[in-house]
Coordinates of C-alpha atoms and ligand atoms in Angstrom, one line a residue:
M1 CA 170.2 -13.8 48.4
F2 CA 166.9 -14.9 49.7
P3 CA 164.8 -15.3 46.6
R4 CA 162.1 -17.4 48.1
L5 CA 162.0 -15.1 51.1
V6 CA 161.9 -12.1 49.0
L7 CA 159.1 -13.5 47.1
Y8 CA 157.2 -13.8 50.2
L9 CA 157.7 -10.1 51.0
A10 CA 156.9 -9.1 47.5
S11 CA 153.7 -11.2 47.6
L12 CA 152.5 -9.7 50.8
H13 CA 153.4 -6.4 50.1
Y14 CA 152.9 -5.8 46.4
L15 CA 150.6 -8.1 44.6
S16 CA 147.2 -8.2 44.7
P17 CA 144.6 -7.9 42.0
Q18 CA 144.3 -4.4 42.4
T19 CA 148.1 -3.9 42.0
T20 CA 149.8 -2.1 39.3
C21 CA 153.7 -2.6 39.4
N22 CA 156.5 -0.8 37.7
A23 CA 160.0 -2.3 37.4
Q24 CA 162.8 -0.3 35.7
D25 CA 164.5 -2.7 33.3
G26 CA 166.6 -0.7 31.3
F27 CA 163.9 -0.1 29.0
G28 CA 161.7 2.0 30.8
Y29 CA 159.0 1.0 33.2
E30 CA 156.8 -2.1 32.8
H31 CA 153.4 -2.2 34.2
R32 CA 152.2 -5.7 35.2
T33 CA 150.3 -7.4 37.8
D34 CA 151.4 -10.9 38.0
A35 CA 153.5 -12.6 40.4
V36 CA 155.7 -14.6 38.2
W37 CA 156.7 -11.4 36.4
A38 CA 157.6 -9.7 39.7
Q39 CA 159.4 -12.9 40.9
T40 CA 161.6 -12.6 37.8
Y41 CA 162.3 -9.1 38.3
I42 CA 163.0 -9.5 42.1
N43 CA 165.4 -12.3 41.4
T44 CA 167.4 -10.3 39.1
G45 CA 167.8 -7.8 41.9
L46 CA 165.6 -5.1 40.4
D47 CA 163.2 -3.0 42.3
V48 CA 159.7 -3.5 41.9
V49 CA 157.4 -0.6 42.9
C50 CA 153.7 -1.3 42.9
S51 CA 150.8 0.7 44.1
I52 CA 147.3 -0.3 44.8
S53 CA 145.2 2.4 43.2
S54 CA 142.0 1.7 44.8
V55 CA 143.6 1.6 48.3
D56 CA 145.4 4.9 47.6
S57 CA 142.3 6.7 46.6
Y58 CA 140.6 5.1 49.7
V59 CA 143.4 6.4 52.0
S60 CA 143.3 10.0 50.6
T61 CA 139.6 10.3 51.0
E62 CA 139.2 8.4 54.2
S63 CA 142.1 9.9 56.2
P64 CA 140.5 13.4 56.7
I65 CA 137.1 11.8 57.3
A66 CA 138.5 9.6 60.0
K67 CA 140.4 12.5 61.6
A68 CA 137.4 14.8 61.5
G69 CA 135.5 11.7 62.9
V70 CA 137.9 11.4 66.0
L71 CA 137.8 15.2 66.6
A72 CA 134.1 15.4 66.4
N73 CA 133.8 12.8 69.2
I74 CA 135.9 14.7 71.8
G75 CA 134.5 17.3 74.3
S76 CA 133.7 19.9 74.7
S77 CA 133.8 21.5 71.3
G78 CA 133.7 18.3 69.0
S79 CA 130.4 18.6 66.8
K80 CA 129.0 15.3 68.0
S81 CA 130.1 15.2 71.6
S82 CA 127.6 17.7 73.1
G83 CA 127.6 17.5 76.7
A84 CA 131.0 16.0 77.0
K85 CA 133.5 17.9 79.3
S86 CA 136.5 19.1 77.7
G87 CA 139.0 16.2 76.9
I88 CA 136.5 13.7 77.2
V89 CA 136.2 11.1 74.4
I90 CA 132.8 9.8 73.7
A91 CA 132.9 6.3 72.3
S92 CA 130.1 7.0 69.7
P93 CA 127.3 9.5 69.6
S94 CA 124.8 6.5 69.4
T95 CA 122.4 7.0 72.4
T96 CA 120.0 3.8 71.8
N97 CA 120.8 0.3 70.7
P98 CA 123.6 0.5 71.7
D99 CA 123.9 3.6 74.0
Y100 CA 127.6 4.5 73.7
L101 CA 127.3 8.1 74.8
Y102 CA 129.9 7.3 77.6
T103 CA 133.7 7.7 77.9
W104 CA 135.6 4.5 78.2
T105 CA 139.1 4.7 79.6
R106 CA 140.3 2.1 77.1
D107 CA 138.8 3.7 74.0
S108 CA 139.7 7.2 75.0
S109 CA 143.3 6.2 75.7
L110 CA 143.8 4.2 72.4
V111 CA 142.4 7.2 70.6
F112 CA 144.6 9.7 72.3
K113 CA 147.7 7.5 71.8
A114 CA 147.0 7.9 68.1
L115 CA 146.6 11.6 68.4
I116 CA 149.8 12.0 70.7
D117 CA 151.7 10.1 68.2
Q118 CA 150.7 12.6 65.4
Y119 CA 151.6 15.5 67.6
T120 CA 154.9 14.1 68.7
T121 CA 155.9 13.2 65.2
G122 CA 154.9 16.6 63.8
A123 CA 152.2 15.3 61.8
D124 CA 149.6 17.5 63.5
T125 CA 151.1 20.3 65.6
S126 CA 147.5 21.8 66.3
L127 CA 146.8 19.1 68.9
R128 CA 148.6 20.3 71.9
S129 CA 145.7 21.9 73.9
L130 CA 143.4 18.8 73.0
I131 CA 146.0 16.6 74.5
D132 CA 146.4 18.8 77.7
D133 CA 142.6 18.8 77.9
F134 CA 142.5 15.0 77.9
V135 CA 145.3 14.6 80.4
S136 CA 143.4 16.9 82.8
A137 CA 140.1 15.1 82.1
E138 CA 141.6 11.8 82.8
A139 CA 143.2 13.2 86.0
T140 CA 139.6 14.1 87.1
L141 CA 138.2 10.7 86.4
Q142 CA 140.8 8.9 88.3
Q143 CA 139.6 10.7 91.4
V144 CA 135.8 9.9 90.8
S145 CA 134.6 7.3 93.2
N146 CA 132.7 4.6 91.3
P147 CA 131.4 1.3 91.7
S148 CA 134.8 -0.3 91.3
G149 CA 136.2 1.7 94.4
T150 CA 138.0 4.9 95.0
V151 CA 141.2 6.0 93.6
S152 CA 143.1 4.1 96.2
S153 CA 140.7 1.1 96.4
G154 CA 140.4 -0.3 92.9
G155 CA 138.4 2.7 91.3
L156 CA 141.1 2.9 88.5
G157 CA 139.7 -0.2 87.1
E158 CA 136.4 1.2 86.2
P159 CA 135.8 0.9 82.7
K160 CA 133.5 3.8 81.9
F161 CA 132.2 7.0 83.2
N162 CA 129.4 9.4 82.2
I163 CA 130.7 12.1 79.8
D164 CA 130.0 14.8 82.3
E165 CA 132.8 12.9 84.4
T166 CA 130.5 11.5 87.0
A167 CA 130.3 7.8 87.7
F168 CA 128.4 5.4 85.8
T169 CA 126.5 3.4 88.5
G170 CA 124.6 0.8 86.3
A171 CA 125.5 -3.0 86.1
W172 CA 128.6 -3.5 83.9
G173 CA 131.5 -5.9 83.4
R174 CA 133.9 -4.4 85.9
P175 CA 136.6 -4.1 86.8
Q176 CA 138.6 -3.9 83.3
R177 CA 142.3 -3.6 84.1
D178 CA 143.6 -2.6 80.7
G179 CA 142.4 1.1 81.0
P180 CA 145.0 2.4 83.5
A181 CA 147.8 0.7 81.5
L182 CA 146.7 2.2 78.2
R183 CA 146.1 5.6 79.7
A184 CA 149.6 5.3 81.1
T185 CA 151.2 4.3 77.7
A186 CA 149.3 7.3 75.9
I187 CA 150.5 9.9 78.6
I188 CA 154.0 8.5 78.8
T189 CA 154.3 9.1 75.0
Y190 CA 153.4 12.7 75.5
A191 CA 155.7 12.9 78.6
N192 CA 158.7 11.4 76.5
W193 CA 158.3 14.2 74.0
L194 CA 158.0 16.9 76.5
L195 CA 161.1 15.7 78.3
A196 CA 163.1 15.7 74.7
N197 CA 161.7 19.2 74.3
G198 CA 162.7 20.9 77.7
N199 CA 159.5 20.7 79.7
A200 CA 160.7 18.2 82.4
S201 CA 158.8 20.2 84.9
W202 CA 155.5 19.5 83.6
V203 CA 156.3 15.8 83.4
S204 CA 157.4 15.7 87.0
N205 CA 154.8 17.8 88.5
T206 CA 151.5 17.2 86.4
L207 CA 152.0 14.0 84.5
W208 CA 153.8 11.9 86.8
P209 CA 151.2 12.0 89.7
I210 CA 148.6 10.8 87.2
L211 CA 151.1 8.1 85.7
E212 CA 152.0 6.9 89.1
L213 CA 148.5 6.0 90.2
D214 CA 147.9 4.1 87.1
L215 CA 151.4 2.3 87.1
D216 CA 150.8 1.4 90.8
Y217 CA 147.4 0.1 90.1
V218 CA 148.9 -2.0 87.1
A219 CA 151.8 -3.4 89.4
G220 CA 149.2 -4.0 92.2
N221 CA 146.5 -5.4 90.4
W222 CA 147.7 -7.4 87.3
N223 CA 147.5 -10.7 89.0
Q224 CA 143.6 -10.3 89.6
S225 CA 141.0 -11.3 87.1
T226 CA 139.5 -8.7 84.7
F227 CA 136.8 -8.2 82.2
D228 CA 138.4 -8.2 78.8
L229 CA 138.2 -5.3 76.1
W230 CA 135.0 -6.7 74.9
E231 CA 133.5 -6.5 78.4
E232 CA 132.1 -10.0 78.4
V233 CA 134.5 -12.3 79.9
D234 CA 135.9 -12.1 83.5
S235 CA 139.2 -14.1 83.6
S236 CA 142.7 -13.3 82.4
S237 CA 143.1 -11.5 79.1
F238 CA 146.0 -11.6 76.8
F239 CA 145.3 -8.0 75.6
T240 CA 145.3 -7.0 79.1
T241 CA 148.3 -8.8 80.3
A242 CA 150.3 -7.3 77.3
V243 CA 149.3 -3.8 77.6
Q244 CA 150.1 -3.9 81.3
H245 CA 153.4 -5.2 80.6
R246 CA 154.1 -2.6 78.2
A247 CA 153.0 0.3 80.4
L248 CA 155.3 -1.0 83.2
R249 CA 158.3 -1.1 81.0
E250 CA 157.8 2.4 79.7
G251 CA 156.9 3.5 83.3
I252 CA 160.5 2.2 84.5
D253 CA 162.2 4.2 81.8
L254 CA 160.3 7.3 82.4
A255 CA 160.8 6.9 86.1
N256 CA 164.4 6.6 85.8
A257 CA 164.4 9.5 83.3
I258 CA 162.8 11.9 85.8
G259 CA 164.6 10.4 89.0
Q260 CA 161.4 8.8 90.4
T261 CA 163.5 5.8 91.2
S262 CA 161.7 4.6 94.3
V263 CA 159.1 2.8 92.2
V264 CA 161.5 1.0 89.8
S265 CA 162.4 -2.1 91.7
N266 CA 158.5 -3.1 92.2
Y267 CA 157.6 -2.1 88.6
D268 CA 160.7 -4.2 87.3
T269 CA 159.5 -7.2 89.4
Q270 CA 156.1 -7.0 88.3
A271 CA 157.0 -6.5 84.7
D272 CA 159.1 -9.5 84.7
N273 CA 156.1 -11.3 86.4
L274 CA 153.8 -10.0 83.7
L275 CA 156.2 -11.2 80.7
C276 CA 156.3 -14.5 82.2
F277 CA 152.5 -14.8 82.6
L278 CA 152.1 -13.3 79.0
Q279 CA 153.7 -16.7 77.6
S280 CA 151.0 -18.9 79.0
Y281 CA 148.4 -17.6 76.7
W282 CA 150.2 -19.5 73.7
N283 CA 148.4 -22.5 72.6
P284 CA 151.2 -24.5 70.8
S285 CA 149.1 -27.2 69.5
G286 CA 146.4 -25.0 68.0
G287 CA 149.3 -22.4 66.9
Y288 CA 147.3 -19.5 68.2
V289 CA 147.2 -17.1 71.3
T290 CA 144.2 -17.9 73.6
A291 CA 142.6 -14.6 74.1
N292 CA 140.9 -15.3 77.5
T293 CA 141.5 -17.9 80.1
G294 CA 137.8 -18.1 80.8
G295 CA 134.5 -17.8 78.7
G296 CA 133.9 -21.2 77.1
R297 CA 135.1 -20.1 73.7
S298 CA 137.7 -21.2 71.2
G299 CA 140.0 -18.4 72.2
K300 CA 140.4 -17.1 68.7
D301 CA 139.8 -13.4 68.9
A302 CA 140.8 -10.1 67.6
N303 CA 142.0 -9.2 71.1
T304 CA 145.2 -11.0 70.0
V305 CA 145.7 -9.2 66.8
L306 CA 145.0 -5.7 68.7
T307 CA 147.6 -6.8 71.1
S308 CA 150.1 -7.2 68.3
I309 CA 149.7 -3.9 66.8
H310 CA 149.3 -1.8 70.3
T311 CA 152.5 -3.5 71.5
F312 CA 154.5 -3.0 68.3
D313 CA 158.0 -1.8 69.0
P314 CA 159.8 -1.4 65.7
E315 CA 163.2 -1.9 67.5
A316 CA 162.2 -5.4 68.8
G317 CA 162.5 -7.3 65.5
C318 CA 160.3 -10.2 65.2
D319 CA 160.5 -11.2 68.9
A320 CA 158.1 -13.8 69.9
V321 CA 158.3 -13.1 73.4
T322 CA 156.4 -10.0 73.3
F323 CA 154.3 -11.3 70.2
Q324 CA 155.7 -8.6 67.9
P325 CA 153.7 -8.4 64.7
C326 CA 156.1 -10.2 62.5
S327 CA 157.0 -12.8 65.0
D328 CA 156.3 -16.4 64.2
K329 CA 153.7 -16.9 67.0
A330 CA 151.7 -13.5 66.0
L331 CA 151.8 -14.7 62.3
S332 CA 150.5 -18.3 63.1
N333 CA 147.8 -16.7 65.4
L334 CA 146.8 -14.1 62.7
K335 CA 146.3 -17.0 60.2
V336 CA 144.1 -18.9 62.8
Y337 CA 142.0 -16.0 63.7
V338 CA 141.5 -14.8 60.0
D339 CA 140.6 -18.4 59.0
A340 CA 137.7 -18.6 61.8
F341 CA 135.9 -16.0 59.8
R342 CA 136.1 -17.4 56.3
S343 CA 133.0 -19.6 56.2
I344 CA 130.7 -17.7 58.8
Y345 CA 130.2 -14.7 56.9
T346 CA 128.1 -14.4 53.8
I347 CA 130.4 -11.7 52.3
N348 CA 133.4 -13.8 52.5
S349 CA 132.0 -16.5 50.5
G350 CA 133.8 -17.2 47.3
I351 CA 137.0 -15.5 48.4
A352 CA 140.2 -17.4 48.0
S353 CA 141.4 -19.3 51.0
N354 CA 144.5 -16.9 51.1
A355 CA 142.9 -13.7 50.3
A356 CA 141.8 -11.2 52.9
V357 CA 138.4 -11.5 54.4
A358 CA 136.3 -9.4 56.7
T359 CA 136.8 -10.3 60.4
G360 CA 135.0 -9.9 63.5
R361 CA 135.7 -9.9 67.3
Y362 CA 135.8 -13.7 67.7
P363 CA 133.8 -16.5 65.7
E364 CA 131.2 -17.3 68.5
D365 CA 130.0 -13.6 68.6
S366 CA 126.5 -12.8 68.6
Y367 CA 126.3 -9.3 69.8
Q368 CA 124.1 -7.2 67.5
G369 CA 123.9 -10.2 65.3
G370 CA 127.7 -11.0 65.5
N371 CA 129.1 -9.2 62.5
P372 CA 132.4 -8.1 61.1
W373 CA 133.9 -5.0 62.8
Y374 CA 136.1 -2.1 61.1
L375 CA 138.5 -2.0 63.8
T376 CA 139.1 -5.7 63.9
T377 CA 139.5 -6.0 60.0
L378 CA 141.9 -3.0 59.9
A379 CA 143.9 -4.6 62.8
V380 CA 144.8 -7.4 60.5
A381 CA 146.0 -5.2 58.0
E382 CA 148.0 -3.1 60.5
Q383 CA 149.6 -6.1 61.8
L384 CA 150.7 -7.0 58.4
Y385 CA 152.0 -3.4 57.6
D386 CA 154.0 -3.5 60.9
A387 CA 155.6 -6.8 60.0
L388 CA 156.3 -5.5 56.6
I389 CA 158.2 -2.4 58.2
V390 CA 160.4 -4.8 60.2
W391 CA 160.9 -7.3 57.4
E392 CA 162.0 -4.4 55.1
A393 CA 164.4 -2.9 57.8
Q394 CA 165.8 -6.5 58.4
G395 CA 165.9 -7.4 54.7
A396 CA 164.9 -11.0 55.6
I397 CA 162.0 -13.1 56.7
N398 CA 162.3 -15.8 59.2
V399 CA 160.0 -18.7 58.5
T400 CA 160.0 -21.0 61.2
S401 CA 157.9 -24.2 61.9
T402 CA 155.5 -22.0 63.9
S403 CA 155.0 -19.4 61.1
L404 CA 155.3 -22.0 58.2
A405 CA 151.3 -22.3 57.8
F406 CA 151.1 -18.6 57.5
F407 CA 153.6 -18.3 54.8
Q408 CA 152.5 -21.5 53.1
Q409 CA 149.3 -19.7 52.0
F410 CA 151.3 -17.7 49.5
S411 CA 153.9 -20.1 48.3
S412 CA 151.9 -22.0 46.0
G413 CA 152.4 -19.1 43.7
V414 CA 149.5 -17.7 41.5
A415 CA 147.4 -16.1 43.8
V416 CA 150.3 -14.7 45.6
G417 CA 149.5 -11.6 47.8
T418 CA 145.9 -11.9 48.1
Y419 CA 146.3 -12.3 51.8
A420 CA 148.4 -9.1 51.7
S421 CA 148.0 -6.2 54.0
T422 CA 147.0 -4.2 51.1
T423 CA 144.1 -6.5 50.2
S424 CA 142.9 -6.4 53.9
T425 CA 142.7 -2.6 53.8
Y426 CA 141.0 -2.9 50.4
K427 CA 138.4 -5.1 52.1
V428 CA 137.6 -2.2 54.4
A429 CA 137.6 0.3 51.6
E430 CA 135.0 -2.0 49.6
Y431 CA 132.8 -1.8 52.8
T432 CA 132.9 1.8 53.7
P433 CA 129.8 3.3 52.8
S434 CA 130.1 6.5 50.4
G435 CA 129.9 9.1 53.1
G436 CA 133.1 7.6 54.6
G437 CA 131.4 7.3 58.1
L438 CA 132.5 4.2 60.1
A439 CA 130.2 2.6 62.5
E440 CA 131.1 -0.2 64.9
Q441 CA 130.1 -3.2 62.6
Y442 CA 129.2 -3.8 59.0
S443 CA 126.6 -6.6 58.1
R444 CA 128.0 -10.2 57.8
S445 CA 125.5 -10.7 55.0
D446 CA 125.6 -7.5 52.8
G447 CA 128.5 -5.3 54.3
S448 CA 126.1 -2.4 55.2
P449 CA 127.0 -0.6 58.3
L450 CA 125.6 -1.7 61.7
S451 CA 125.4 -0.8 65.5
A452 CA 126.9 2.2 67.0
V453 CA 127.5 5.1 64.5
D454 CA 130.6 7.1 64.1
L455 CA 132.7 4.9 66.6
T456 CA 135.8 6.9 67.6
W457 CA 137.7 3.9 67.9
S458 CA 137.0 2.6 64.4
Y459 CA 138.3 6.2 63.1
A460 CA 141.4 6.0 65.1
S461 CA 142.0 2.5 63.6
V462 CA 142.1 4.1 60.3
L463 CA 144.5 6.7 61.4
T464 CA 146.8 4.1 62.8
V465 CA 146.5 1.6 59.9
F466 CA 147.3 4.3 57.4
A467 CA 150.2 5.5 59.4
A468 CA 151.5 1.9 59.4
R469 CA 150.8 1.7 55.6
E470 CA 153.0 4.6 55.1
G471 CA 155.8 2.9 57.0
K472 CA 155.5 5.3 60.0
T473 CA 156.9 4.0 63.3
F474 CA 156.7 5.5 66.6
A475 CA 159.1 5.2 69.6
S476 CA 160.2 2.0 71.0
W477 CA 158.8 1.0 74.4
G478 CA 161.8 -1.3 75.5
A479 CA 160.6 -4.6 74.1
A480 CA 163.9 -5.4 72.5
G481 CA 166.0 -8.4 74.0
L482 CA 163.7 -9.0 77.1
Q483 CA 164.2 -12.3 78.8
V484 CA 161.5 -14.4 80.3
P485 CA 162.0 -15.5 83.9
S486 CA 162.4 -19.2 84.0
T487 CA 159.6 -19.5 86.8
C488 CA 156.5 -17.3 86.9
S489 CA 155.6 -15.7 90.2
S490 CA 152.3 -14.3 90.8
G491 CA 152.6 -10.5 91.9
G492 CA 149.9 -8.0 92.3
G493 CA 147.4 -7.5 95.0
G494 CA 150.1 -7.1 97.9
S495 CA 151.4 -10.3 99.5
G496 CA 149.3 -13.4 99.9
T497 CA 145.9 -13.5 101.1
V498 CA 143.8 -12.2 104.0
S499 CA 140.9 -13.9 106.1
V500 CA 137.4 -12.3 105.2
T501 CA 134.2 -13.3 107.0
F502 CA 131.0 -12.5 105.3
N503 CA 127.8 -12.3 107.6
V504 CA 124.7 -11.7 105.9
Q505 CA 121.4 -11.4 107.7
A506 CA 118.8 -13.6 105.7
T507 CA 115.5 -15.1 106.8
T508 CA 115.0 -18.3 104.9
V509 CA 112.4 -21.2 104.8
Y510 CA 113.5 -24.7 105.7
G511 CA 115.6 -26.4 103.1
E512 CA 116.6 -23.0 101.6
N513 CA 120.5 -22.1 101.8
I514 CA 122.4 -18.9 101.3
Y515 CA 125.4 -19.0 99.1
I516 CA 128.0 -16.4 97.9
T517 CA 129.8 -16.0 94.7
G518 CA 131.7 -12.9 93.1
S519 CA 134.2 -11.4 90.6
I520 CA 137.2 -13.6 91.5
D521 CA 138.5 -17.2 91.4
A522 CA 138.1 -17.5 95.3
L523 CA 134.4 -16.5 94.9
E524 CA 134.0 -18.9 92.1
N525 CA 133.8 -16.1 89.4
W526 CA 129.9 -15.5 89.5
S527 CA 129.1 -19.1 89.2
P528 CA 125.6 -19.9 90.8
D529 CA 126.5 -23.5 90.4
N530 CA 129.9 -23.3 92.2
A531 CA 128.7 -20.6 94.7
L532 CA 130.1 -21.2 98.3
I533 CA 127.4 -22.0 100.9
L534 CA 127.3 -20.2 104.1
S535 CA 126.8 -21.7 107.5
A536 CA 123.5 -21.2 109.3
A537 CA 124.9 -21.7 112.8
T538 CA 124.2 -18.4 113.9
Y539 CA 120.8 -18.1 112.0
P540 CA 119.3 -15.5 110.9
I541 CA 122.9 -14.6 110.6
W542 CA 124.6 -16.7 107.6
S543 CA 128.5 -16.7 107.6
I544 CA 131.4 -18.0 106.0
T545 CA 135.2 -17.2 106.3
L546 CA 137.3 -17.2 103.2
N547 CA 141.0 -16.4 102.1
L548 CA 140.9 -13.8 99.6
P549 CA 143.6 -12.0 97.9
A550 CA 144.9 -9.1 99.9
S551 CA 144.5 -5.6 98.5
T552 CA 142.1 -6.3 96.1
S553 CA 138.6 -4.8 95.0
I554 CA 136.1 -7.5 94.6
Q555 CA 132.3 -7.7 94.0
Y556 CA 130.1 -10.2 95.2
K557 CA 126.4 -11.2 95.8
Y558 CA 124.7 -13.6 98.0
I559 CA 122.1 -16.0 96.4
R560 CA 119.5 -18.3 97.7
K561 CA 118.9 -21.7 96.4
Y562 CA 115.6 -23.4 97.1
N563 CA 114.4 -26.7 95.4
G564 CA 116.9 -26.1 92.6
V565 CA 115.7 -22.5 92.0
V566 CA 118.5 -19.8 92.3
T567 CA 117.6 -16.4 93.5
W568 CA 120.1 -13.3 93.2
E569 CA 120.2 -10.4 95.5
S570 CA 119.0 -7.2 93.6
D571 CA 121.5 -4.9 91.7
P572 CA 124.0 -3.4 92.2
N573 CA 126.8 -5.8 93.2
M574 CA 128.1 -5.6 96.6
A575 CA 131.6 -4.4 96.6
L576 CA 134.5 -4.5 98.9
T577 CA 138.4 -4.1 98.9
T578 CA 140.3 -6.5 101.0
P579 CA 142.9 -5.3 103.3
A580 CA 146.7 -5.6 102.8
S581 CA 147.0 -7.8 105.7
G582 CA 145.3 -9.1 108.7
S583 CA 141.5 -10.1 108.5
W584 CA 138.2 -8.4 107.8
I585 CA 134.6 -8.9 108.8
E586 CA 131.8 -7.9 106.5
N587 CA 128.4 -7.4 107.9
D588 CA 125.5 -7.2 105.3
V589 CA 121.7 -7.7 105.1
W590 CA 120.1 -9.7 102.2
R591 CA 118.5 -7.3 99.7
Ligands
NAG601 C1 155.0 22.7 79.4 O1 153.9 22.0 78.7 C2 152.6 22.4 79.3 C3 151.6 21.6 78.8 O2 151.4 21.7 77.4 C4 152.4 23.9 79.0 O3 151.3 24.4 79.6 C5 153.7 24.7 79.5 O4 153.6 26.2 79.2 C6 155.0 24.1 79.2 N1 156.0 24.8 79.8 C7 157.2 25.2 79.1 C8 158.2 25.8 79.8 O5 157.3 25.1 77.7
NAG602 C1 148.5 -14.8 88.5 O1 150.0 -15.3 88.2 C2 150.1 -16.7 88.0 C3 151.6 -16.9 87.6 O2 151.9 -16.4 86.4 C4 149.3 -17.3 87.1 O3 149.6 -18.8 87.2 C5 147.9 -16.9 87.5 O4 147.1 -17.7 86.4 C6 147.7 -15.5 87.6 N1 146.3 -15.2 87.8 C7 145.8 -14.2 87.4 C8 144.2 -14.0 87.6 O5 146.4 -13.3 86.8
NAG603 C1 164.7 -17.5 63.3 O1 163.9 -18.1 64.3 C2 164.2 -19.1 64.8 C3 163.3 -19.6 65.9 O2 162.6 -18.6 66.6 C4 165.6 -18.7 65.6 O3 166.3 -19.7 66.4 C5 166.5 -18.0 64.8 O4 167.6 -17.3 65.5 C6 165.9 -17.0 63.8 N1 167.0 -16.5 62.9 C7 167.0 -15.2 62.6 C8 167.9 -14.9 61.3 O5 166.3 -14.4 63.1

């Protein structure tokens, strides 16, 4: 019925140089590897079954290594997580260059989402007590006062903690507002399973109080700027907005299911606002999703591919409103993102323009030399596997003008399928060292492992991509059929703005002035150039009154400028949570 479309499906799924295909044609099986042959069979309505032997053997050897790699990094009994409290996920045992022996809310939640999926689908029933440990560790961390605030004043946005469950007080890119959303998504998955298995009291009494804190935080703060998942850019982040949207939708369903209906109307409003805002990241002329609204980069970023796989809803079809993996926007974005890495890494040279390549976080990356990452390369494969799951269920592929460029990579025929999900997994197989251990990055020039060893998130990515490869799907989160409001409203942070006066006592020399800058738009996002000048009318008290968003945790510093030289106050940043209404006076002394 759709020969061309079926060929695309075949080309993506089945055919790569490492593929062996079998077709039952009445005379036994044929074993061939070329696309023309496969097309002939597909056009005559025969099933063609192919396997990619090198990937299959990679899956069988790497799966247990990845699972063990994840478990070794979870306290207190994980073999590489010595010193971590029970249920605490360490990011990596690496303690120098880089030091990752901390627990990040984002990484921990993504890792436990994968483990909870394994538990709730019956793939590994031994994980229950580990999951309970995780929930209780996260409940403890929620209450730890930290540089982002207390549990009620913004502290939930703190990105990372020490592995003994104390606050990390060093300088860092904070807040990161994806953490509470991802944690909620992981715990809601567990809660839904408990509900379905007759344990509603645990959900209502133990899980809901934890979830409500995170969901309230999301509903109240989504419209404030955030550091993104790479912890470098403070602006709005597509990944953060998308996972916040997902968490609220799931939170609404759970709240309804357990009778916590008082939160529903606010969550509903904010989820609609988030969905509306989410659309604004799409760059129609470039055909990709802009990862961050700030940061002076192209915006082509694995952030967007990770979004697609972490907000995959198998019941939402190829819905573009939520950027589902097989949506035209997500496919177009995938091509633009992958193409950005073709010419910049030596290991990608000589690879056909539609074949899978090693990819990194974003093309401008220079961290640890700016290399491909395992988890980003795996994310490309996982998006395609997710897309294939839906295409197979739908029996058709919808090519739109937006996704045309993506599909055109394969339509010229012969090298069909080399961009396939399967080849992308193969790439990682090729660059996995023989022990099977996965670090954070692998070298752009020769593929050797680099940066943090045994990165927990890399291992978790292996588990999720293999699950997708096997066609496994997990529960819907309610993405199907959502309507985008016709106008976008801003939402979080209470209603509107409050007046905040900053007074700082500072002795200056003639010609020297005091300025303020900080973590939000109204404080010029840490820009010394655009910092706001204070008045010296009551010298030595310098003063300025600003309208700032209400109920918002902010960080700021005063700076001095004299003859063009900028001097910052010493660390740590000053912090403040604005009141819900009225006004506030902050009295500081220069330090
Ligand atoms: C509900 O789940 C919790 C967490 O695993 C467990 O401790 C408790 O025994 C369960 N209760 C019932 C009735 O199954
Ligand atoms: C807040 O929401 C409005 C409306 O969608 C949007 O224009 C604005 O960029 C958002 N700001 C942040 C920081 O999220
Ligand atoms: C294909 O996509 C277009 C554009 O998004 C849409 O209008 C159309 O309804 C889709 N067709 C199918 C069969 O899904």
